[in-house]
Amino acid sequence: MAHLLSTSYSVKFSSGCKPYTKPFIQDSALFPKSVTFQTSKTPFTRLLSQGKRSRSNCTVRATTLSASREASNEPSQGVHESSSEPSKSKRVMVIGGDGYCGWATALHLSKKGYEVAIVDSLVRRLFDQQLGIDSLTPISSIHDRLRCWKALTGKSIELYIGDICDFEFLTDAFKSFEPEAVVHFGEQRSAPYSMIDRSRAVYTQNNNVIGTLNVLFAIKEFGEQCHLVKLGTMGEYGTPNIDIEEGYITITHNGRTDTLPYPKQASSFYHLSKVHDSNNIAFTCKAWGIRATDLNQGVVYGVRTDETEMHEELINRLDYDGVFGTALNRFCVQAAVGHPLTVYGKGGQTRGYLDIRDTVQCVEIAIANPAQAGEFRVFNQFTEQFSVNELAALVTKAGEKLGLDVQTTSVPNPRVEAEEHYYNAKHTKLIELGLKPHLLSDSLLDSLLNFAIKYEDRVDKKQIMPSVSWRKIGARPKTVAA
């Protein structure tokens, strides 16, 4: 790994925080010698104050040096992987780059030759602390992750730690990095989290909608040609009794025909925040000429990508709890520890699914084929459709091949949703642009189950059952028992 040395680390505070200097273990090849902390009244810092009243509300600003800006010519240790360089090296800002989809995407783009910066408040890690949950996989700090990536590949990823709801912070990041594309994963992404209580519902909408508005204004002010690649969700559409088109539908009514945005039927405060985002992005494309691609993603499964498999410090998070865990990942962990698979209600709920390796592939395709100025494109980002019952049957079959006794149980559905319904969503645009899907296979399920078995000692069975009810959400903050 890159050489570490101890330096005197200057930390500056503003708005009433007292300046001080303290020792810090610093990688001299990666990190500058000062980090600015600035107080902020963003949704993130209000959330911090709810969790720890005594903690200062400060936004952290930190950056690493990108490969193109490094002063040192000293070679890094480790194996430098060859990669297929993009025809034109683009500067890509990945907002939410410490999260499940964001981390895998940042590494993938870096390996492909893009200059990458991660912007993240690290609030997802705080959620785990507040709720008493944890990733199945032990995940390293963002700084250790980036040091490891630099040592293995010779490629640097810039890091900006702060809240995009703080427009001053986002402005500094945009001016410093000058992105040509922004991949926006930086939102509270759990429907159950948004339904815990009033404060989490308000936080979700405030964080997601205001954060995206700030990104739109930053593009308008500091990067008019910048392409926004925004992670949406198939959940915006709901489960209509007609085919789901990719963003738009052509309707003939009373003898007149028009192509209109596809109707939205969101089913949680989280999904509603995504609908608001889509409307705001569509409006700014029309009014300001912003170029944007909305990737309405299905349910993601898996944990491994080519890049995260390179070293244990690059491993991605894998959530199995009832708040952040997605269906297939949860089922595989449940099977590994001998817990019955928790099917909500009748189990006929059908959704689009995709491997995380296809998530990073789709983002790369969107960046390489940008929208035109003023264009708001919508791609439905998934590869296959399954009902919950179908997923449970697949995991049961795969588990039995490994000698696991896999049982299934129906639990009362905590959500308000149709449990038996028609579902047929179109998803051809990314395929036409070159997506080569990794379809769900016996080998993938076998791999995911073995991965869960490897880390079964880290499973807290108390976190498996759903604990958030759509109908019982209340105004009073909900506490979490240890």
Short mmCIF file of C-alpha atoms in Angstrom, two decimals:
data_model
loop_
_atom_site.label_atom_id
_atom_site.label_comp_id
_atom_site.label_asym_id
_atom_site.label_seq_id
_atom_site.Cartn_x
_atom_site.Cartn_y
_atom_site.Cartn_z
CA MET A 1 0.00 0.00 0.00
CA ALA A 2 1.04 3.65 -0.37
CA HIS A 3 3.42 4.90 2.31
CA LEU A 4 1.73 6.40 5.38
CA LEU A 5 3.33 9.03 7.55
CA SER A 6 2.35 11.05 10.58
CA THR A 7 1.97 14.79 10.02
CA SER A 8 0.53 17.75 11.84
CA TYR A 9 -2.97 18.01 10.37
CA SER A 10 -4.40 21.53 10.31
CA VAL A 11 -8.17 21.63 10.81
CA LYS A 12 -10.04 24.89 10.37
CA PHE A 13 -13.46 25.62 11.81
CA SER A 14 -15.76 28.53 11.10
CA SER A 15 -18.91 30.02 12.65
CA GLY A 16 -17.88 29.72 16.25
CA CYS A 17 -15.82 26.51 16.17
CA LYS A 18 -12.38 26.96 17.74
CA PRO A 19 -9.38 26.21 15.50
CA TYR A 20 -6.89 23.60 16.63
CA THR A 21 -4.13 21.41 15.27
CA LYS A 22 -3.96 17.68 15.95
CA PRO A 23 -1.81 14.76 14.79
CA PHE A 24 -3.30 12.78 11.92
CA ILE A 25 -2.13 9.71 10.01
CA GLN A 26 -1.94 11.01 6.46
CA ASP A 27 -1.07 9.48 3.12
CA SER A 28 1.21 12.16 1.72
CA ALA A 29 0.63 11.00 -1.86
CA LEU A 30 -3.14 11.24 -1.58
CA PHE A 31 -4.23 13.91 0.89
CA PRO A 32 -3.58 17.63 1.31
CA LYS A 33 -2.60 19.00 4.69
CA SER A 34 -5.79 20.83 5.53
CA VAL A 35 -9.44 20.02 5.70
CA THR A 36 -12.06 22.72 6.21
CA PHE A 37 -15.01 22.12 8.51
CA GLN A 38 -17.91 24.51 8.06
CA THR A 39 -21.07 24.58 10.10
CA SER A 40 -24.20 23.89 8.13
CA LYS A 41 -27.95 23.78 8.68
CA THR A 42 -28.63 21.11 6.08
CA PRO A 43 -30.95 18.10 6.57
CA PHE A 44 -27.85 15.95 7.16
CA THR A 45 -26.57 18.04 10.06
CA ARG A 46 -30.05 18.21 11.57
CA LEU A 47 -30.10 14.43 11.39
CA LEU A 48 -26.72 14.36 13.12
CA SER A 49 -28.08 16.53 15.90
CA GLN A 50 -31.00 14.14 16.42
CA GLY A 51 -28.64 11.18 16.79
CA LYS A 52 -26.00 12.88 18.95
CA ARG A 53 -27.08 16.16 20.51
CA SER A 54 -23.60 16.94 21.78
CA ARG A 55 -21.92 16.60 18.40
CA SER A 56 -20.92 19.75 16.47
CA ASN A 57 -22.85 20.28 13.26
CA CYS A 58 -19.98 20.51 10.78
CA THR A 59 -19.64 19.76 7.10
CA VAL A 60 -16.32 18.14 6.20
CA ARG A 61 -14.51 19.11 3.05
CA ALA A 62 -11.69 16.80 2.00
CA THR A 63 -10.08 16.03 -1.30
CA THR A 64 -7.53 13.68 -2.75
CA LEU A 65 -5.33 14.50 -5.70
CA SER A 66 -6.48 13.10 -9.02
CA ALA A 67 -4.12 11.16 -11.27
CA SER A 68 -3.79 14.10 -13.63
CA ARG A 69 -2.84 16.48 -10.81
CA GLU A 70 -0.32 14.39 -8.88
CA ALA A 71 3.06 15.95 -8.29
CA SER A 72 4.79 12.73 -7.32
CA ASN A 73 6.16 10.37 -9.96
CA GLU A 74 6.81 7.62 -7.44
CA PRO A 75 5.18 4.37 -8.63
CA SER A 76 2.49 2.83 -6.43
CA GLN A 77 2.76 -0.68 -5.14
CA GLY A 78 0.45 -3.42 -6.33
CA VAL A 79 -0.76 -4.61 -9.71
CA HIS A 80 -1.86 -1.93 -12.16
CA GLU A 81 -4.75 -3.33 -14.14
CA SER A 82 -5.02 -2.45 -17.82
CA SER A 83 -8.31 -0.90 -18.89
CA SER A 84 -10.12 0.11 -22.03
CA GLU A 85 -9.81 3.89 -22.04
CA PRO A 86 -12.80 5.99 -23.14
CA SER A 87 -12.35 7.70 -26.51
CA LYS A 88 -12.25 11.02 -24.67
CA SER A 89 -11.31 11.09 -20.99
CA LYS A 90 -14.22 12.61 -19.12
CA ARG A 91 -14.33 14.06 -15.64
CA VAL A 92 -17.16 12.33 -13.80
CA MET A 93 -18.46 13.37 -10.38
CA VAL A 94 -20.16 10.49 -8.54
CA ILE A 95 -22.43 11.90 -5.86
CA GLY A 96 -23.10 9.25 -3.22
CA GLY A 97 -19.94 7.41 -4.21
CA ASP A 98 -19.53 5.72 -0.80
CA GLY A 99 -22.85 3.88 -1.10
CA TYR A 100 -23.88 0.50 -2.49
CA CYS A 101 -24.34 1.50 -6.15
CA GLY A 102 -22.08 4.56 -6.01
CA TRP A 103 -18.94 2.80 -4.77
CA ALA A 104 -19.14 0.08 -7.41
CA THR A 105 -19.77 2.71 -10.10
CA ALA A 106 -16.90 5.00 -9.04
CA LEU A 107 -14.38 2.14 -9.21
CA HIS A 108 -15.75 0.88 -12.53
CA LEU A 109 -15.50 4.31 -14.16
CA SER A 110 -12.02 4.89 -12.74
CA LYS A 111 -10.81 1.57 -14.12
CA LYS A 112 -12.28 2.47 -17.52
CA GLY A 113 -10.10 5.57 -17.65
CA TYR A 114 -12.47 8.30 -16.49
CA GLU A 115 -11.24 10.92 -14.04
CA VAL A 116 -13.52 10.38 -11.05
CA ALA A 117 -14.45 12.39 -7.98
CA ILE A 118 -16.63 11.10 -5.15
CA VAL A 119 -18.93 13.51 -3.34
CA ASP A 120 -20.50 12.05 -0.21
CA SER A 121 -21.61 13.14 3.27
CA LEU A 122 -21.05 9.57 4.59
CA VAL A 123 -24.53 9.76 6.12
CA ARG A 124 -25.37 6.20 5.05
CA ARG A 125 -22.88 4.97 7.65
CA LEU A 126 -24.63 7.13 10.25
CA PHE A 127 -27.96 5.46 9.46
CA ASP A 128 -26.46 2.11 10.48
CA GLN A 129 -25.37 3.56 13.81
CA GLN A 130 -28.76 5.17 14.46
CA LEU A 131 -30.75 2.03 13.63
CA GLY A 132 -28.38 -0.49 15.19
CA ILE A 133 -27.82 -2.31 11.89
CA ASP A 134 -24.73 -3.14 9.86
CA SER A 135 -23.62 -4.39 6.48
CA LEU A 136 -23.17 -8.14 6.16
CA THR A 137 -19.74 -7.37 4.77
CA PRO A 138 -17.14 -5.46 6.79
CA ILE A 139 -16.61 -2.25 4.81
CA SER A 140 -13.51 -0.09 5.15
CA SER A 141 -13.51 3.67 5.61
CA ILE A 142 -13.74 5.72 2.44
CA HIS A 143 -10.17 6.91 2.93
CA ASP A 144 -8.81 3.37 3.28
CA ARG A 145 -10.83 2.33 0.25
CA LEU A 146 -9.31 5.08 -1.90
CA ARG A 147 -5.78 4.41 -0.63
CA CYS A 148 -6.20 0.76 -1.55
CA TRP A 149 -7.54 1.61 -5.03
CA LYS A 150 -4.59 3.95 -5.64
CA ALA A 151 -2.09 1.32 -4.52
CA LEU A 152 -3.60 -1.42 -6.67
CA THR A 153 -4.25 0.52 -9.87
CA GLY A 154 -2.20 3.70 -9.75
CA LYS A 155 -5.44 5.64 -10.26
CA SER A 156 -6.55 8.38 -7.88
CA ILE A 157 -10.14 9.28 -7.10
CA GLU A 158 -10.80 12.73 -5.70
CA LEU A 159 -12.90 12.93 -2.55
CA TYR A 160 -15.20 15.73 -1.40
CA ILE A 161 -16.86 15.02 1.94
CA GLY A 162 -19.93 17.16 2.53
CA ASP A 163 -23.65 17.56 2.07
CA ILE A 164 -25.01 18.57 -1.35
CA CYS A 165 -27.89 20.29 0.45
CA ASP A 166 -25.19 22.81 1.41
CA PHE A 167 -24.96 24.74 -1.86
CA GLU A 168 -21.74 26.49 -0.85
CA PHE A 169 -20.04 23.12 -0.42
CA LEU A 170 -21.44 21.84 -3.73
CA THR A 171 -20.32 25.04 -5.46
CA ASP A 172 -16.76 24.54 -4.22
CA ALA A 173 -16.77 20.92 -5.39
CA PHE A 174 -18.05 21.88 -8.88
CA LYS A 175 -15.55 24.72 -9.28
CA SER A 176 -12.68 22.53 -8.10
CA PHE A 177 -13.40 19.39 -10.10
CA GLU A 178 -15.20 20.86 -13.16
CA PRO A 179 -17.20 17.72 -14.02
CA GLU A 180 -18.30 16.92 -17.54
CA ALA A 181 -20.82 14.40 -16.20
CA VAL A 182 -22.48 14.04 -12.82
CA VAL A 183 -23.77 10.65 -11.66
CA HIS A 184 -26.26 11.35 -8.89
CA PHE A 185 -26.70 8.51 -6.40
CA GLY A 186 -26.66 10.86 -3.40
CA GLU A 187 -30.13 10.31 -2.00
CA GLN A 188 -31.75 8.49 0.90
CA ARG A 189 -32.69 5.37 -1.05
CA SER A 190 -34.87 3.27 1.28
CA ALA A 191 -38.67 3.25 1.16
CA PRO A 192 -38.93 1.69 4.67
CA TYR A 193 -36.55 4.32 6.10
CA SER A 194 -38.81 7.07 4.76
CA MET A 195 -41.78 5.43 6.50
CA ILE A 196 -40.25 5.01 10.00
CA ASP A 197 -41.60 8.29 11.38
CA ARG A 198 -42.32 11.91 10.46
CA SER A 199 -38.73 13.08 10.92
CA ARG A 200 -37.36 10.43 8.53
CA ALA A 201 -40.10 11.18 5.98
CA VAL A 202 -39.24 14.89 6.13
CA TYR A 203 -35.51 14.16 5.98
CA THR A 204 -35.94 11.91 2.93
CA GLN A 205 -37.89 14.46 0.92
CA ASN A 206 -35.79 17.41 2.05
CA ASN A 207 -32.49 15.64 1.38
CA ASN A 208 -33.50 14.14 -1.95
CA VAL A 209 -35.48 16.98 -3.51
CA ILE A 210 -33.36 19.90 -2.27
CA GLY A 211 -30.13 18.03 -2.97
CA THR A 212 -31.17 17.39 -6.57
CA LEU A 213 -32.30 21.00 -6.99
CA ASN A 214 -28.86 22.12 -5.81
CA VAL A 215 -27.21 19.82 -8.36
CA LEU A 216 -29.38 21.30 -11.11
CA PHE A 217 -28.48 24.85 -10.09
CA ALA A 218 -24.80 23.93 -9.87
CA ILE A 219 -24.90 22.56 -13.43
CA LYS A 220 -26.66 25.70 -14.65
CA GLU A 221 -24.19 28.04 -12.96
CA PHE A 222 -20.89 26.19 -13.30
CA GLY A 223 -21.20 23.53 -16.00
CA GLU A 224 -23.81 24.21 -18.66
CA GLN A 225 -22.55 21.37 -20.87
CA CYS A 226 -22.40 18.89 -17.98
CA HIS A 227 -24.55 15.77 -18.44
CA LEU A 228 -26.64 14.71 -15.43
CA VAL A 229 -27.08 10.95 -15.02
CA LYS A 230 -29.65 10.63 -12.25
CA LEU A 231 -30.64 7.41 -10.50
CA GLY A 232 -34.41 7.17 -10.50
CA THR A 233 -36.53 4.17 -9.61
CA MET A 234 -39.04 1.89 -11.30
CA GLY A 235 -41.12 2.48 -8.17
CA GLU A 236 -42.16 5.84 -9.59
CA TYR A 237 -44.54 4.03 -11.95
CA GLY A 238 -46.28 1.84 -9.38
CA THR A 239 -48.09 -1.22 -10.74
CA PRO A 240 -50.54 -0.01 -13.41
CA ASN A 241 -52.79 -2.41 -15.26
CA ILE A 242 -51.15 -1.45 -18.57
CA ASP A 243 -47.61 -1.84 -19.94
CA ILE A 244 -45.02 0.50 -18.44
CA GLU A 245 -43.21 2.50 -21.11
CA GLU A 246 -39.78 4.11 -20.77
CA GLY A 247 -40.65 7.48 -19.34
CA TYR A 248 -43.25 8.60 -21.88
CA ILE A 249 -46.55 7.33 -23.24
CA THR A 250 -48.42 8.34 -26.40
CA ILE A 251 -52.11 8.90 -25.68
CA THR A 252 -55.05 9.59 -27.98
CA HIS A 253 -57.90 11.32 -26.17
CA ASN A 254 -61.05 12.77 -27.76
CA GLY A 255 -59.48 12.60 -31.20
CA ARG A 256 -56.20 14.30 -30.23
CA THR A 257 -52.83 12.60 -29.70
CA ASP A 258 -49.86 13.63 -27.57
CA THR A 259 -46.77 12.05 -25.99
CA LEU A 260 -46.76 12.75 -22.26
CA PRO A 261 -44.73 11.73 -19.21
CA TYR A 262 -45.85 8.29 -18.04
CA PRO A 263 -48.25 8.56 -15.04
CA LYS A 264 -46.60 8.13 -11.63
CA GLN A 265 -48.08 6.17 -8.73
CA ALA A 266 -45.45 6.33 -5.97
CA SER A 267 -45.95 4.10 -2.93
CA SER A 268 -43.81 5.73 -0.20
CA PHE A 269 -42.38 9.10 0.78
CA TYR A 270 -39.09 7.92 -0.73
CA HIS A 271 -40.69 7.07 -4.07
CA LEU A 272 -42.55 10.39 -4.02
CA SER A 273 -39.23 12.21 -3.61
CA LYS A 274 -38.04 10.50 -6.80
CA VAL A 275 -41.18 11.65 -8.65
CA HIS A 276 -40.51 15.23 -7.51
CA ASP A 277 -36.91 14.88 -8.73
CA SER A 278 -38.05 13.70 -12.16
CA ASN A 279 -40.44 16.64 -12.52
CA ASN A 280 -37.79 19.15 -11.46
CA ILE A 281 -35.20 17.70 -13.85
CA ALA A 282 -37.68 17.64 -16.76
CA PHE A 283 -38.57 21.27 -16.10
CA THR A 284 -34.94 22.45 -15.99
CA CYS A 285 -34.15 20.60 -19.19
CA LYS A 286 -36.96 22.51 -20.86
CA ALA A 287 -36.26 25.88 -19.22
CA TRP A 288 -32.45 25.91 -19.00
CA GLY A 289 -31.36 23.45 -21.67
CA ILE A 290 -29.84 21.00 -19.19
CA ARG A 291 -29.03 17.57 -20.61
CA ALA A 292 -30.17 14.72 -18.35
CA THR A 293 -30.69 10.96 -18.29
CA ASP A 294 -33.01 9.50 -15.66
CA LEU A 295 -32.19 5.84 -14.96
CA ASN A 296 -35.32 4.31 -13.48
CA GLN A 297 -33.64 1.40 -11.79
CA GLY A 298 -35.22 -1.82 -10.65
CA VAL A 299 -34.23 -3.79 -7.55
CA VAL A 300 -30.46 -4.42 -7.44
CA TYR A 301 -28.92 -7.65 -6.19
CA GLY A 302 -25.39 -8.97 -5.77
CA VAL A 303 -22.28 -7.54 -4.21
CA ARG A 304 -19.35 -8.41 -6.44
CA THR A 305 -18.02 -6.44 -9.38
CA ASP A 306 -14.66 -6.92 -11.10
CA GLU A 307 -13.28 -3.93 -9.23
CA THR A 308 -14.60 -4.62 -5.72
CA GLU A 309 -13.20 -8.17 -5.92
CA MET A 310 -9.64 -6.90 -6.33
CA HIS A 311 -9.00 -6.50 -2.58
CA GLU A 312 -10.90 -7.02 0.67
CA GLU A 313 -10.66 -3.29 1.45
CA LEU A 314 -12.61 -2.57 -1.75
CA ILE A 315 -15.50 -4.87 -0.81
CA ASN A 316 -18.98 -3.36 -1.18
CA ARG A 317 -21.67 -3.23 1.46
CA LEU A 318 -24.46 -5.83 1.50
CA ASP A 319 -27.62 -4.99 3.44
CA TYR A 320 -29.89 -7.75 4.68
CA ASP A 321 -32.05 -5.93 7.24
CA GLY A 322 -35.71 -5.01 6.84
CA VAL A 323 -34.95 -1.33 6.21
CA PHE A 324 -32.19 -1.25 3.58
CA GLY A 325 -31.97 -4.86 2.38
CA THR A 326 -33.38 -5.67 -1.07
CA ALA A 327 -35.41 -8.83 -1.68
CA LEU A 328 -32.93 -11.24 -3.27
CA ASN A 329 -30.01 -10.17 -1.07
CA ARG A 330 -32.19 -10.59 2.03
CA PHE A 331 -33.41 -14.03 0.94
CA CYS A 332 -29.87 -15.30 0.35
CA VAL A 333 -28.72 -14.16 3.79
CA GLN A 334 -31.82 -15.63 5.42
CA ALA A 335 -31.20 -18.97 3.72
CA ALA A 336 -27.55 -18.94 4.79
CA VAL A 337 -28.38 -18.56 8.49
CA GLY A 338 -31.36 -20.91 8.54
CA HIS A 339 -34.03 -18.21 8.84
CA PRO A 340 -37.25 -18.78 6.84
CA LEU A 341 -37.50 -16.58 3.75
CA THR A 342 -39.80 -13.67 4.62
CA VAL A 343 -42.37 -13.32 1.84
CA TYR A 344 -44.58 -10.26 2.39
CA GLY A 345 -48.27 -11.12 2.06
CA LYS A 346 -49.26 -13.21 -0.96
CA GLY A 347 -45.87 -12.80 -2.64
CA GLY A 348 -47.19 -11.89 -6.07
CA GLN A 349 -45.50 -8.49 -6.02
CA THR A 350 -43.57 -8.32 -9.30
CA ARG A 351 -40.69 -5.95 -10.03
CA GLY A 352 -37.75 -5.51 -12.38
CA TYR A 353 -34.36 -6.75 -11.11
CA LEU A 354 -30.73 -6.38 -12.15
CA ASP A 355 -27.26 -7.45 -11.10
CA ILE A 356 -25.06 -4.70 -9.63
CA ARG A 357 -22.59 -5.42 -12.44
CA ASP A 358 -25.30 -4.19 -14.82
CA THR A 359 -25.87 -1.06 -12.74
CA VAL A 360 -22.29 0.08 -13.36
CA GLN A 361 -22.52 -0.94 -17.00
CA CYS A 362 -25.71 1.07 -17.53
CA VAL A 363 -24.20 4.19 -15.98
CA GLU A 364 -21.13 3.90 -18.19
CA ILE A 365 -23.35 3.52 -21.28
CA ALA A 366 -25.37 6.61 -20.32
CA ILE A 367 -22.20 8.68 -19.88
CA ALA A 368 -20.73 7.49 -23.17
CA ASN A 369 -23.98 8.35 -25.00
CA PRO A 370 -25.04 11.67 -23.45
CA ALA A 371 -28.40 13.33 -23.80
CA GLN A 372 -28.70 16.36 -26.05
CA ALA A 373 -28.97 19.87 -24.65
CA GLY A 374 -32.53 20.32 -23.36
CA GLU A 375 -33.27 16.58 -23.54
CA PHE A 376 -34.70 14.65 -20.59
CA ARG A 377 -34.19 10.96 -21.38
CA VAL A 378 -35.68 8.15 -19.33
CA PHE A 379 -34.28 4.62 -19.42
CA ASN A 380 -35.87 1.76 -17.49
CA GLN A 381 -32.82 0.13 -15.93
CA PHE A 382 -33.46 -3.55 -15.20
CA THR A 383 -32.90 -6.85 -16.99
CA GLU A 384 -35.53 -9.33 -15.74
CA GLN A 385 -38.87 -9.44 -13.93
CA PHE A 386 -39.64 -11.69 -10.96
CA SER A 387 -42.35 -11.98 -8.37
CA VAL A 388 -41.32 -12.35 -4.71
CA ASN A 389 -42.61 -15.95 -4.77
CA GLU A 390 -40.46 -16.69 -7.83
CA LEU A 391 -37.37 -15.33 -6.10
CA ALA A 392 -38.09 -17.40 -3.00
CA ALA A 393 -38.41 -20.55 -5.13
CA LEU A 394 -35.11 -19.84 -6.90
CA VAL A 395 -33.26 -19.29 -3.61
CA THR A 396 -34.82 -22.43 -2.12
CA LYS A 397 -33.66 -24.53 -5.07
CA ALA A 398 -30.15 -23.06 -5.02
CA GLY A 399 -29.91 -23.49 -1.25
CA GLU A 400 -30.89 -27.14 -1.41
CA LYS A 401 -28.01 -27.80 -3.83
CA LEU A 402 -25.68 -26.48 -1.12
CA GLY A 403 -27.26 -28.68 1.53
CA LEU A 404 -29.28 -25.88 3.14
CA ASP A 405 -32.75 -26.52 4.54
CA VAL A 406 -34.54 -23.49 3.15
CA GLN A 407 -38.06 -22.76 4.39
CA THR A 408 -40.42 -19.97 3.39
CA THR A 409 -42.91 -18.13 5.55
CA SER A 410 -45.57 -15.56 4.69
CA VAL A 411 -45.48 -12.52 6.99
CA PRO A 412 -48.04 -9.72 7.19
CA ASN A 413 -47.19 -7.17 4.53
CA PRO A 414 -45.88 -3.98 6.21
CA ARG A 415 -46.36 -2.02 2.99
CA VAL A 416 -49.45 -0.69 1.24
CA GLU A 417 -49.22 -2.32 -2.19
CA ALA A 418 -50.98 -4.71 -4.53
CA GLU A 419 -49.88 -8.27 -3.79
CA GLU A 420 -51.23 -9.71 -7.06
CA HIS A 421 -51.13 -7.56 -10.18
CA TYR A 422 -50.25 -7.18 -13.85
CA TYR A 423 -46.68 -6.05 -14.52
CA ASN A 424 -44.96 -5.64 -17.87
CA ALA A 425 -42.33 -2.92 -18.11
CA LYS A 426 -40.39 -2.04 -21.26
CA HIS A 427 -36.58 -1.92 -21.02
CA THR A 428 -35.08 -1.80 -24.49
CA LYS A 429 -33.20 1.51 -24.72
CA LEU A 430 -30.11 0.46 -22.77
CA ILE A 431 -30.00 -2.85 -24.64
CA GLU A 432 -30.04 -0.90 -27.92
CA LEU A 433 -27.09 1.17 -26.67
CA GLY A 434 -25.05 -1.95 -25.92
CA LEU A 435 -25.99 -3.30 -22.47
CA LYS A 436 -24.99 -6.96 -22.13
CA PRO A 437 -27.02 -8.21 -19.16
CA HIS A 438 -25.85 -10.59 -16.45
CA LEU A 439 -29.06 -12.58 -16.03
CA LEU A 440 -29.90 -14.32 -12.77
CA SER A 441 -28.42 -17.80 -12.97
CA ASP A 442 -27.80 -20.82 -10.76
CA SER A 443 -24.11 -19.90 -10.61
CA LEU A 444 -24.89 -16.33 -9.47
CA LEU A 445 -27.25 -17.59 -6.77
CA ASP A 446 -24.67 -20.15 -5.69
CA SER A 447 -22.05 -17.41 -5.47
CA LEU A 448 -24.32 -15.08 -3.50
CA LEU A 449 -25.34 -17.84 -1.08
CA ASN A 450 -21.72 -18.84 -0.49
CA PHE A 451 -20.87 -15.20 0.08
CA ALA A 452 -23.62 -14.99 2.72
CA ILE A 453 -22.41 -18.21 4.34
CA LYS A 454 -18.86 -16.79 4.52
CA TYR A 455 -20.08 -13.84 6.61
CA GLU A 456 -22.94 -15.54 8.49
CA ASP A 457 -21.30 -14.79 11.84
CA ARG A 458 -21.99 -11.09 11.18
CA VAL A 459 -25.75 -11.58 10.80
CA ASP A 460 -27.96 -10.12 13.52
CA LYS A 461 -31.14 -12.16 13.24
CA LYS A 462 -33.09 -9.50 15.13
CA GLN A 463 -32.73 -7.24 12.09
CA ILE A 464 -34.27 -9.69 9.60
CA MET A 465 -37.99 -9.26 10.24
CA PRO A 466 -39.70 -6.10 8.94
CA SER A 467 -40.22 -3.50 11.65
CA VAL A 468 -41.57 -0.52 9.69
CA SER A 469 -45.29 -0.26 8.96
CA TRP A 470 -46.71 2.01 6.25
CA ARG A 471 -49.98 2.37 8.16
CA LYS A 472 -48.53 2.84 11.64
CA ILE A 473 -46.06 5.63 10.81
CA GLY A 474 -46.44 8.42 13.36
CA ALA A 475 -45.33 11.95 14.07
CA ARG A 476 -43.31 11.06 17.17
CA PRO A 477 -39.69 9.98 16.52
CA LYS A 478 -39.35 6.21 16.64
CA THR A 479 -36.55 4.87 18.78
CA VAL A 480 -34.69 1.67 18.06
CA ALA A 481 -34.17 -0.90 20.79
CA ALA A 482 -30.64 -2.26 21.18
#
